[in-house]
């Protein structure tokens, strides 16, 4: 593994800590979590910890000391021949230090004692409170251990910074190492969507289509889906977070699939909607073209200095006008937007940051304003339209749910769609499904 990007990020964080007066940062990774009795969920490192270390084992903690030496320390599991026979390789502190480029590494068993020592006479603690009660207690215990030594002349930090706030800003703009991984995650998920289009037919089950994704993801080296895939036939497409994926696919229905994968921690997030039988019906095509038009408008709005909300506003204008033209909404364009009556059919936003987390870190606002896009940011573009049965809606539109979602990288000129290889024009989808 190339450790340089991780070391650079640690140095950058240390620099920012120094600028803000110094102190000690504590960034633990995720624990293993029990699924049932003695079985755990597949392990996934904490995104912040991964961003700064690349270290893959649970029971590990990064400590950064922003004094003039700017040190990064790892606490991790000891080597244990007996446990390694059962559960696999562990680096142990000595090898971890060398392999990942830390200034020092210690046994995780020494952490609590060492933390109290490290915090003494430091101006600030950099830690993100409130995400894990057990961790908050552990940190409070270390702080109190320093406070208890006041009469011995030791001073505890008086300032607590939310280290995640600083890291969120760093994570928001991706570097070349990250973009390469996101490109790969996008390519693999795109291949899986194409595979699903070719596989789908009336009489298949949603879970059979889901299996095509899982197979393609793992076959191409993705470690996991980046979220639970949504494979939603017919009316299920109007349930935004549908994950049962157990229904029989019917001739004449649309199939909405929202599925992406993770490559070395980085997510892709793609939605495609296509006809189970390979041919869009008239009203289905009307709604589909409308959503595609909204997505095109949104993509055009992604460029440096544009507001994060610009793609959403562009998509809403197109969707609102289209819903009026199709007589699904009444009133003027401005009226429909003003009253937000379009939200009956389009109730979510057009995108979110994408990165290590599928809904990635990073503020969406600066003060009162939506933040401005800058090159290196990555976000999704995912307008949709979901029409539930209702008396005042023409029956031909009932249960049509369409979403089209791509992953965009903001560039100097505008944006690059990382998921470009996944067909979305009606003609291209129908041609692929015919094959
Ligand atoms: N798949 C989650 C989302 O599209 O936001
Ligand atoms: Mn999605
Ligand atoms: Mn998304």
GROMACS .gro file of C-alpha atoms and ligand atoms in nm:
model
  442
    1UNK     CA    1   0.000   0.000   0.000
    2UNK     CA    2   0.117   0.352  -0.079
    3UNK     CA    3   0.123   0.519   0.264
    4UNK     CA    4   0.219   0.864   0.131
    5UNK     CA    5  -0.135   1.006   0.095
    6UNK     CA    6  -0.221   0.902   0.451
    7UNK     CA    7   0.100   1.050   0.594
    8UNK     CA    8   0.040   1.373   0.403
    9UNK     CA    9  -0.310   1.401   0.547
   10UNK     CA   10  -0.177   1.352   0.901
   11UNK     CA   11   0.077   1.627   0.844
   12UNK     CA   12  -0.190   1.857   0.705
   13UNK     CA   13  -0.412   1.799   1.008
   14UNK     CA   14  -0.117   1.853   1.242
   15UNK     CA   15  -0.043   2.180   1.063
   16UNK     CA   16  -0.401   2.297   1.112
   17UNK     CA   17  -0.391   2.196   1.478
   18UNK     CA   18  -0.068   2.391   1.524
   19UNK     CA   19  -0.222   2.697   1.360
   20UNK     CA   20  -0.512   2.673   1.605
   21UNK     CA   21  -0.281   2.662   1.908
   22UNK     CA   22  -0.173   2.295   1.915
   23UNK     CA   23  -0.290   2.009   2.133
   24UNK     CA   24  -0.349   1.636   2.109
   25UNK     CA   25  -0.593   1.463   1.873
   26UNK     CA   26  -0.752   1.126   1.947
   27UNK     CA   27  -0.912   0.942   1.655
   28UNK     CA   28  -1.025   0.585   1.725
   29UNK     CA   29  -1.132   0.340   1.456
   30UNK     CA   30  -1.466   0.155   1.464
   31UNK     CA   31  -1.513  -0.146   1.689
   32UNK     CA   32  -1.612  -0.484   1.552
   33UNK     CA   33  -1.986  -0.517   1.598
   34UNK     CA   34  -2.176  -0.831   1.697
   35UNK     CA   35  -2.438  -0.940   1.444
   36UNK     CA   36  -2.574  -1.222   1.655
   37UNK     CA   37  -2.427  -1.430   1.938
   38UNK     CA   38  -2.061  -1.481   1.835
   39UNK     CA   39  -2.082  -1.361   1.474
   40UNK     CA   40  -1.974  -1.011   1.377
   41UNK     CA   41  -2.074  -0.785   1.088
   42UNK     CA   42  -1.809  -0.760   0.815
   43UNK     CA   43  -1.552  -0.520   0.954
   44UNK     CA   44  -1.524  -0.166   0.814
   45UNK     CA   45  -1.278   0.087   0.959
   46UNK     CA   46  -1.401   0.427   1.073
   47UNK     CA   47  -1.384   0.667   0.777
   48UNK     CA   48  -1.189   0.939   0.962
   49UNK     CA   49  -0.940   0.689   1.101
   50UNK     CA   50  -0.899   0.529   0.760
   51UNK     CA   51  -0.851   0.868   0.594
   52UNK     CA   52  -0.553   0.939   0.821
   53UNK     CA   53  -0.395   0.596   0.852
   54UNK     CA   54  -0.505   0.333   0.600
   55UNK     CA   55  -0.460   0.093   0.893
   56UNK     CA   56  -0.711  -0.190   0.851
   57UNK     CA   57  -0.738  -0.352   1.194
   58UNK     CA   58  -1.003  -0.294   1.462
   59UNK     CA   59  -0.890  -0.192   1.812
   60UNK     CA   60  -0.667   0.085   1.686
   61UNK     CA   61  -0.637   0.452   1.779
   62UNK     CA   62  -0.451   0.736   1.614
   63UNK     CA   63  -0.304   1.006   1.838
   64UNK     CA   64  -0.155   1.322   1.689
   65UNK     CA   65   0.054   1.559   1.897
   66UNK     CA   66   0.072   1.906   1.746
   67UNK     CA   67   0.383   2.032   1.923
   68UNK     CA   68   0.697   2.133   1.736
   69UNK     CA   69   0.782   1.767   1.670
   70UNK     CA   70   0.436   1.705   1.512
   71UNK     CA   71   0.414   1.338   1.595
   72UNK     CA   72   0.167   1.072   1.494
   73UNK     CA   73   0.128   0.767   1.717
   74UNK     CA   74  -0.067   0.448   1.662
   75UNK     CA   75  -0.208   0.227   1.933
   76UNK     CA   76  -0.296  -0.119   1.803
   77UNK     CA   77  -0.333  -0.486   1.896
   78UNK     CA   78  -0.023  -0.681   1.991
   79UNK     CA   79   0.104  -0.965   1.779
   80UNK     CA   80  -0.061  -1.284   1.905
   81UNK     CA   81   0.038  -1.610   1.740
   82UNK     CA   82  -0.250  -1.800   1.897
   83UNK     CA   83  -0.516  -1.549   1.785
   84UNK     CA   84  -0.358  -1.513   1.441
   85UNK     CA   85  -0.407  -1.888   1.384
   86UNK     CA   86  -0.781  -1.836   1.429
   87UNK     CA   87  -0.849  -1.486   1.300
   88UNK     CA   88  -0.562  -1.394   1.074
   89UNK     CA   89  -0.267  -1.159   1.060
   90UNK     CA   90  -0.211  -0.866   1.295
   91UNK     CA   91   0.066  -0.616   1.241
   92UNK     CA   92   0.152  -0.550   1.604
   93UNK     CA   93   0.292  -0.208   1.701
   94UNK     CA   94   0.648  -0.252   1.570
   95UNK     CA   95   0.556  -0.362   1.219
   96UNK     CA   96   0.260  -0.121   1.203
   97UNK     CA   97   0.490   0.171   1.281
   98UNK     CA   98   0.722   0.086   0.992
   99UNK     CA   99   0.457  -0.025   0.742
  100UNK     CA  100   0.232   0.280   0.788
  101UNK     CA  101   0.493   0.544   0.868
  102UNK     CA  102   0.400   0.643   1.224
  103UNK     CA  103   0.653   0.813   1.452
  104UNK     CA  104   0.578   0.555   1.719
  105UNK     CA  105   0.334   0.275   1.789
  106UNK     CA  106   0.225   0.117   2.115
  107UNK     CA  107   0.011  -0.164   2.240
  108UNK     CA  108  -0.358  -0.074   2.267
  109UNK     CA  109  -0.337  -0.200   2.628
  110UNK     CA  110  -0.122   0.104   2.715
  111UNK     CA  111  -0.360   0.357   2.566
  112UNK     CA  112  -0.551   0.484   2.870
  113UNK     CA  113  -0.240   0.538   3.081
  114UNK     CA  114  -0.045   0.692   2.797
  115UNK     CA  115  -0.330   0.924   2.698
  116UNK     CA  116  -0.339   1.077   3.046
  117UNK     CA  117   0.037   1.136   3.018
  118UNK     CA  118   0.010   1.279   2.668
  119UNK     CA  119  -0.268   1.520   2.764
  120UNK     CA  120  -0.077   1.672   3.056
  121UNK     CA  121   0.016   2.037   2.993
  122UNK     CA  122  -0.142   2.037   2.648
  123UNK     CA  123  -0.360   2.336   2.560
  124UNK     CA  124  -0.631   2.145   2.376
  125UNK     CA  125  -0.786   1.809   2.310
  126UNK     CA  126  -0.902   1.739   1.953
  127UNK     CA  127  -1.174   1.480   1.974
  128UNK     CA  128  -1.527   1.442   1.843
  129UNK     CA  129  -1.765   1.419   2.140
  130UNK     CA  130  -2.100   1.250   2.136
  131UNK     CA  131  -2.063   0.975   1.875
  132UNK     CA  132  -1.988   0.695   2.117
  133UNK     CA  133  -2.079   0.712   2.487
  134UNK     CA  134  -1.816   0.457   2.592
  135UNK     CA  135  -1.547   0.656   2.415
  136UNK     CA  136  -1.665   0.982   2.568
  137UNK     CA  137  -1.631   0.822   2.913
  138UNK     CA  138  -1.285   0.696   2.831
  139UNK     CA  139  -1.175   1.042   2.724
  140UNK     CA  140  -1.333   1.203   3.030
  141UNK     CA  141  -1.149   0.954   3.250
  142UNK     CA  142  -0.815   1.048   3.092
  143UNK     CA  143  -0.891   1.419   3.132
  144UNK     CA  144  -0.986   1.367   3.496
  145UNK     CA  145  -0.666   1.172   3.557
  146UNK     CA  146  -0.471   1.480   3.444
  147UNK     CA  147  -0.694   1.716   3.645
  148UNK     CA  148  -0.628   1.503   3.955
  149UNK     CA  149  -0.260   1.593   3.926
  150UNK     CA  150  -0.322   1.968   3.952
  151UNK     CA  151  -0.139   1.992   4.286
  152UNK     CA  152   0.158   1.818   4.126
  153UNK     CA  153   0.165   2.105   3.880
  154UNK     CA  154   0.006   1.926   3.583
  155UNK     CA  155  -0.248   2.112   3.373
  156UNK     CA  156  -0.527   1.949   3.176
  157UNK     CA  157  -0.636   2.083   2.835
  158UNK     CA  158  -0.896   2.356   2.874
  159UNK     CA  159  -1.011   2.359   2.513
  160UNK     CA  160  -1.187   2.080   2.324
  161UNK     CA  161  -1.198   2.108   1.944
  162UNK     CA  162  -1.423   1.886   1.733
  163UNK     CA  163  -1.154   1.718   1.527
  164UNK     CA  164  -1.413   1.592   1.281
  165UNK     CA  165  -1.505   1.948   1.184
  166UNK     CA  166  -1.149   2.008   1.066
  167UNK     CA  167  -1.133   1.668   0.897
  168UNK     CA  168  -1.469   1.721   0.726
  169UNK     CA  169  -1.327   2.023   0.545
  170UNK     CA  170  -1.023   1.824   0.437
  171UNK     CA  171  -1.234   1.529   0.321
  172UNK     CA  172  -1.462   1.750   0.114
  173UNK     CA  173  -1.201   1.818  -0.153
  174UNK     CA  174  -1.059   1.496  -0.291
  175UNK     CA  175  -0.698   1.437  -0.388
  176UNK     CA  176  -0.576   1.230  -0.683
  177UNK     CA  177  -0.539   0.913  -0.473
  178UNK     CA  178  -0.902   0.941  -0.366
  179UNK     CA  179  -1.032   1.029  -0.713
  180UNK     CA  180  -0.861   0.722  -0.859
  181UNK     CA  181  -1.041   0.499  -0.607
  182UNK     CA  182  -1.375   0.671  -0.668
  183UNK     CA  183  -1.327   0.626  -1.042
  184UNK     CA  184  -1.272   0.254  -0.987
  185UNK     CA  185  -1.577   0.225  -0.759
  186UNK     CA  186  -1.780   0.404  -1.027
  187UNK     CA  187  -1.653   0.174  -1.303
  188UNK     CA  188  -1.730  -0.143  -1.111
  189UNK     CA  189  -2.079  -0.025  -1.013
  190UNK     CA  190  -2.139   0.081  -1.374
  191UNK     CA  191  -2.045  -0.266  -1.498
  192UNK     CA  192  -2.283  -0.416  -1.242
  193UNK     CA  193  -2.569  -0.192  -1.360
  194UNK     CA  194  -2.505  -0.296  -1.721
  195UNK     CA  195  -2.499  -0.659  -1.613
  196UNK     CA  196  -2.831  -0.612  -1.433
  197UNK     CA  197  -2.991  -0.456  -1.740
  198UNK     CA  198  -2.892  -0.758  -1.946
  199UNK     CA  199  -3.005  -1.004  -1.681
  200UNK     CA  200  -3.345  -0.854  -1.597
  201UNK     CA  201  -3.661  -1.005  -1.744
  202UNK     CA  202  -4.020  -1.068  -1.635
  203UNK     CA  203  -4.029  -1.366  -1.396
  204UNK     CA  204  -3.700  -1.287  -1.222
  205UNK     CA  205  -3.702  -1.181  -0.860
  206UNK     CA  206  -3.559  -0.855  -0.731
  207UNK     CA  207  -3.312  -1.052  -0.517
  208UNK     CA  208  -3.185  -1.234  -0.824
  209UNK     CA  209  -3.100  -0.898  -0.980
  210UNK     CA  210  -2.939  -0.789  -0.652
  211UNK     CA  211  -2.723  -1.101  -0.668
  212UNK     CA  212  -2.586  -0.985  -1.006
  213UNK     CA  213  -2.459  -0.669  -0.832
  214UNK     CA  214  -2.301  -0.849  -0.541
  215UNK     CA  215  -2.132  -1.090  -0.781
  216UNK     CA  216  -1.994  -0.817  -1.004
  217UNK     CA  217  -1.880  -0.603  -0.709
  218UNK     CA  218  -1.680  -0.882  -0.550
  219UNK     CA  219  -1.562  -1.028  -0.882
  220UNK     CA  220  -1.398  -0.695  -0.964
  221UNK     CA  221  -1.240  -0.653  -0.621
  222UNK     CA  222  -1.479  -0.415  -0.446
  223UNK     CA  223  -1.484  -0.502  -0.077
  224UNK     CA  224  -1.854  -0.434  -0.020
  225UNK     CA  225  -2.163  -0.249  -0.140
  226UNK     CA  226  -2.142   0.112  -0.022
  227UNK     CA  227  -2.500   0.084   0.114
  228UNK     CA  228  -2.779  -0.174   0.100
  229UNK     CA  229  -2.881  -0.201  -0.266
  230UNK     CA  230  -3.232  -0.088  -0.356
  231UNK     CA  231  -3.379  -0.317  -0.622
  232UNK     CA  232  -3.733  -0.193  -0.654
  233UNK     CA  233  -3.975  -0.324  -0.915
  234UNK     CA  234  -4.306  -0.152  -0.997
  235UNK     CA  235  -4.468   0.022  -0.698
  236UNK     CA  236  -4.164  -0.048  -0.479
  237UNK     CA  237  -3.979   0.223  -0.670
  238UNK     CA  238  -4.198   0.476  -0.490
  239UNK     CA  239  -4.059   0.363  -0.153
  240UNK     CA  240  -3.740   0.569  -0.138
  241UNK     CA  241  -3.543   0.338   0.092
  242UNK     CA  242  -3.693   0.005  -0.022
  243UNK     CA  243  -3.448  -0.275   0.062
  244UNK     CA  244  -3.665  -0.588   0.091
  245UNK     CA  245  -3.570  -0.683  -0.265
  246UNK     CA  246  -3.794  -0.991  -0.264
  247UNK     CA  247  -4.066  -0.924  -0.520
  248UNK     CA  248  -4.128  -1.097  -0.853
  249UNK     CA  249  -4.062  -0.862  -1.146
  250UNK     CA  250  -4.363  -0.812  -1.368
  251UNK     CA  251  -4.390  -0.756  -1.740
  252UNK     CA  252  -4.474  -0.388  -1.793
  253UNK     CA  253  -4.314  -0.263  -1.470
  254UNK     CA  254  -4.014  -0.039  -1.431
  255UNK     CA  255  -3.723  -0.149  -1.214
  256UNK     CA  256  -3.540   0.114  -1.011
  257UNK     CA  257  -3.197   0.007  -0.888
  258UNK     CA  258  -2.988   0.221  -0.655
  259UNK     CA  259  -2.663   0.033  -0.597
  260UNK     CA  260  -2.300   0.128  -0.558
  261UNK     CA  261  -1.986  -0.029  -0.422
  262UNK     CA  262  -1.682   0.055  -0.215
  263UNK     CA  263  -1.321   0.034  -0.331
  264UNK     CA  264  -1.062   0.071  -0.053
  265UNK     CA  265  -1.319   0.266   0.145
  266UNK     CA  266  -1.446   0.495  -0.135
  267UNK     CA  267  -1.806   0.477  -0.250
  268UNK     CA  268  -1.991   0.495  -0.576
  269UNK     CA  269  -2.367   0.560  -0.575
  270UNK     CA  270  -2.559   0.494  -0.896
  271UNK     CA  271  -2.929   0.470  -0.974
  272UNK     CA  272  -3.076   0.351  -1.299
  273UNK     CA  273  -3.440   0.287  -1.385
  274UNK     CA  274  -3.535   0.065  -1.676
  275UNK     CA  275  -3.826  -0.148  -1.799
  276UNK     CA  276  -3.839  -0.509  -1.679
  277UNK     CA  277  -3.937  -0.621  -2.031
  278UNK     CA  278  -3.675  -0.409  -2.209
  279UNK     CA  279  -3.912  -0.153  -2.363
  280UNK     CA  280  -4.036   0.171  -2.200
  281UNK     CA  281  -4.413   0.221  -2.216
  282UNK     CA  282  -4.548   0.564  -2.320
  283UNK     CA  283  -4.618   0.719  -1.976
  284UNK     CA  284  -4.303   0.553  -1.839
  285UNK     CA  285  -4.100   0.715  -2.115
  286UNK     CA  286  -4.267   1.052  -2.046
  287UNK     CA  287  -4.162   1.045  -1.682
  288UNK     CA  288  -3.821   0.899  -1.763
  289UNK     CA  289  -3.739   1.169  -2.020
  290UNK     CA  290  -3.853   1.432  -1.773
  291UNK     CA  291  -3.619   1.304  -1.502
  292UNK     CA  292  -3.335   1.269  -1.752
  293UNK     CA  293  -3.393   1.628  -1.865
  294UNK     CA  294  -3.384   1.739  -1.501
  295UNK     CA  295  -3.059   1.550  -1.449
  296UNK     CA  296  -2.901   1.704  -1.758
  297UNK     CA  297  -2.994   2.051  -1.631
  298UNK     CA  298  -2.850   1.968  -1.289
  299UNK     CA  299  -2.524   1.839  -1.435
  300UNK     CA  300  -2.487   2.155  -1.645
  301UNK     CA  301  -2.519   2.358  -1.324
  302UNK     CA  302  -2.221   2.186  -1.158
  303UNK     CA  303  -1.915   2.407  -1.192
  304UNK     CA  304  -1.668   2.591  -0.971
  305UNK     CA  305  -1.821   2.883  -0.779
  306UNK     CA  306  -2.174   2.754  -0.833
  307UNK     CA  307  -2.376   2.701  -0.515
  308UNK     CA  308  -2.426   2.345  -0.391
  309UNK     CA  309  -2.796   2.410  -0.441
  310UNK     CA  310  -2.766   2.518  -0.807
  311UNK     CA  311  -2.802   2.163  -0.949
  312UNK     CA  312  -3.106   2.103  -0.729
  313UNK     CA  313  -3.270   2.429  -0.833
  314UNK     CA  314  -3.204   2.350  -1.200
  315UNK     CA  315  -3.353   2.001  -1.165
  316UNK     CA  316  -3.659   2.129  -0.980
  317UNK     CA  317  -3.735   2.385  -1.254
  318UNK     CA  318  -3.730   2.119  -1.524
  319UNK     CA  319  -3.930   1.869  -1.319
  320UNK     CA  320  -4.189   2.125  -1.213
  321UNK     CA  321  -4.246   2.242  -1.571
  322UNK     CA  322  -4.270   1.883  -1.692
  323UNK     CA  323  -4.521   1.789  -1.422
  324UNK     CA  324  -4.733   2.088  -1.525
  325UNK     CA  325  -4.710   1.991  -1.893
  326UNK     CA  326  -4.815   1.633  -1.810
  327UNK     CA  327  -5.108   1.777  -1.609
  328UNK     CA  328  -4.982   1.612  -1.292
  329UNK     CA  329  -4.956   1.956  -1.131
  330UNK     CA  330  -5.160   2.270  -1.172
  331UNK     CA  331  -5.047   2.631  -1.171
  332UNK     CA  332  -4.760   2.837  -1.303
  333UNK     CA  333  -4.397   2.726  -1.288
  334UNK     CA  334  -4.314   2.992  -1.031
  335UNK     CA  335  -4.626   2.902  -0.834
  336UNK     CA  336  -4.541   2.531  -0.825
  337UNK     CA  337  -4.188   2.612  -0.711
  338UNK     CA  338  -4.303   2.874  -0.460
  339UNK     CA  339  -4.557   2.646  -0.293
  340UNK     CA  340  -4.329   2.342  -0.334
  341UNK     CA  341  -4.626   2.142  -0.464
  342UNK     CA  342  -4.377   1.946  -0.675
  343UNK     CA  343  -4.258   1.781  -0.351
  344UNK     CA  344  -4.553   1.546  -0.376
  345UNK     CA  345  -4.363   1.380  -0.664
  346UNK     CA  346  -4.006   1.486  -0.589
  347UNK     CA  347  -3.941   1.494  -0.216
  348UNK     CA  348  -3.564   1.457  -0.185
  349UNK     CA  349  -3.269   1.672  -0.279
  350UNK     CA  350  -3.076   1.632  -0.601
  351UNK     CA  351  -2.748   1.525  -0.446
  352UNK     CA  352  -2.507   1.488  -0.159
  353UNK     CA  353  -2.133   1.477  -0.107
  354UNK     CA  354  -1.980   1.140  -0.192
  355UNK     CA  355  -1.653   0.990  -0.074
  356UNK     CA  356  -1.551   0.755   0.205
  357UNK     CA  357  -1.912   0.769   0.321
  358UNK     CA  358  -2.189   0.744   0.067
  359UNK     CA  359  -2.342   1.053   0.228
  360UNK     CA  360  -2.002   1.200   0.277
  361UNK     CA  361  -1.857   1.437   0.534
  362UNK     CA  362  -1.861   1.811   0.479
  363UNK     CA  363  -2.080   2.109   0.559
  364UNK     CA  364  -2.343   2.203   0.301
  365UNK     CA  365  -2.365   2.561   0.420
  366UNK     CA  366  -2.127   2.839   0.509
  367UNK     CA  367  -2.309   3.083   0.732
  368UNK     CA  368  -2.641   3.160   0.567
  369UNK     CA  369  -2.529   3.053   0.220
  370UNK     CA  370  -2.509   2.715   0.053
  371UNK     CA  371  -2.142   2.655  -0.004
  372UNK     CA  372  -1.974   2.707  -0.336
  373UNK     CA  373  -1.842   2.417  -0.539
  374UNK     CA  374  -1.467   2.392  -0.593
  375UNK     CA  375  -1.265   2.153  -0.811
  376UNK     CA  376  -1.205   1.821  -0.637
  377UNK     CA  377  -1.545   1.803  -0.466
  378UNK     CA  378  -1.748   1.494  -0.550
  379UNK     CA  379  -2.125   1.482  -0.534
  380UNK     CA  380  -2.417   1.284  -0.668
  381UNK     CA  381  -2.679   1.413  -0.914
  382UNK     CA  382  -2.999   1.221  -0.856
  383UNK     CA  383  -3.331   1.375  -0.947
  384UNK     CA  384  -3.635   1.151  -0.941
  385UNK     CA  385  -4.010   1.139  -0.975
  386UNK     CA  386  -4.234   0.908  -0.773
  387UNK     CA  387  -4.604   0.883  -0.846
  388UNK     CA  388  -4.822   0.701  -0.596
  389UNK     CA  389  -5.181   0.605  -0.684
  390UNK     CA  390  -5.426   0.885  -0.607
  391UNK     CA  391  -5.766   0.993  -0.728
  392UNK     CA  392  -5.640   1.315  -0.878
  393UNK     CA  393  -5.361   1.143  -1.073
  394UNK     CA  394  -5.425   0.979  -1.410
  395UNK     CA  395  -5.401   0.602  -1.366
  396UNK     CA  396  -5.148   0.558  -1.647
  397UNK     CA  397  -4.890   0.721  -1.419
  398UNK     CA  398  -4.964   0.520  -1.105
  399UNK     CA  399  -4.668   0.349  -0.941
  400UNK     CA  400  -4.413   0.493  -1.181
  401UNK     CA  401  -4.098   0.570  -0.985
  402UNK     CA  402  -3.790   0.694  -1.167
  403UNK     CA  403  -3.454   0.809  -1.035
  404UNK     CA  404  -3.135   0.861  -1.234
  405UNK     CA  405  -2.822   0.904  -1.026
  406UNK     CA  406  -2.465   0.972  -1.133
  407UNK     CA  407  -2.148   1.069  -0.949
  408UNK     CA  408  -1.985   1.399  -1.044
  409UNK     CA  409  -1.636   1.534  -0.983
  410UNK     CA  410  -1.614   1.913  -0.993
  411UNK     CA  411  -1.338   2.016  -1.236
  412UNK     CA  412  -1.190   2.350  -1.338
  413UNK     CA  413  -1.425   2.362  -1.639
  414UNK     CA  414  -1.743   2.219  -1.492
  415UNK     CA  415  -1.773   1.858  -1.392
  416UNK     CA  416  -1.674   1.510  -1.495
  417UNK     CA  417  -1.931   1.233  -1.457
  418UNK     CA  418  -1.744   0.940  -1.305
  419UNK     CA  419  -2.032   0.704  -1.382
  420UNK     CA  420  -2.052   0.792  -1.751
  421UNK     CA  421  -2.025   0.429  -1.865
  422UNK     CA  422  -2.367   0.336  -1.731
  423UNK     CA  423  -2.625   0.391  -2.007
  424UNK     CA  424  -2.917   0.620  -1.931
  425UNK     CA  425  -3.060   0.730  -2.268
  426UNK     CA  426  -3.375   0.530  -2.346
  427UNK     CA  427  -3.235   0.411  -2.678
  428UNK     CA  428  -2.909   0.297  -2.517
  429UNK     CA  429  -3.084   0.109  -2.236
  430UNK     CA  430  -3.324  -0.061  -2.475
  431UNK     CA  431  -3.040  -0.157  -2.709
  432UNK     CA  432  -2.839  -0.308  -2.423
  433UNK     CA  433  -3.136  -0.501  -2.289
  434UNK     CA  434  -3.204  -0.645  -2.635
  435UNK     CA  435  -2.857  -0.802  -2.646
  436LIG     N1  436  -2.815   0.539  -0.217
  436LIG     C1  437  -2.830   0.645  -0.128
  436LIG     C2  438  -2.854   0.771  -0.196
  436LIG     O1  439  -2.875   0.771  -0.316
  436LIG     O2  440  -2.846   0.876  -0.140
  437LIG    MN1  441  -2.814   0.618  -0.447
  438LIG    MN1  442  -2.718   0.916  -0.356
   0.00000   0.00000   0.00000
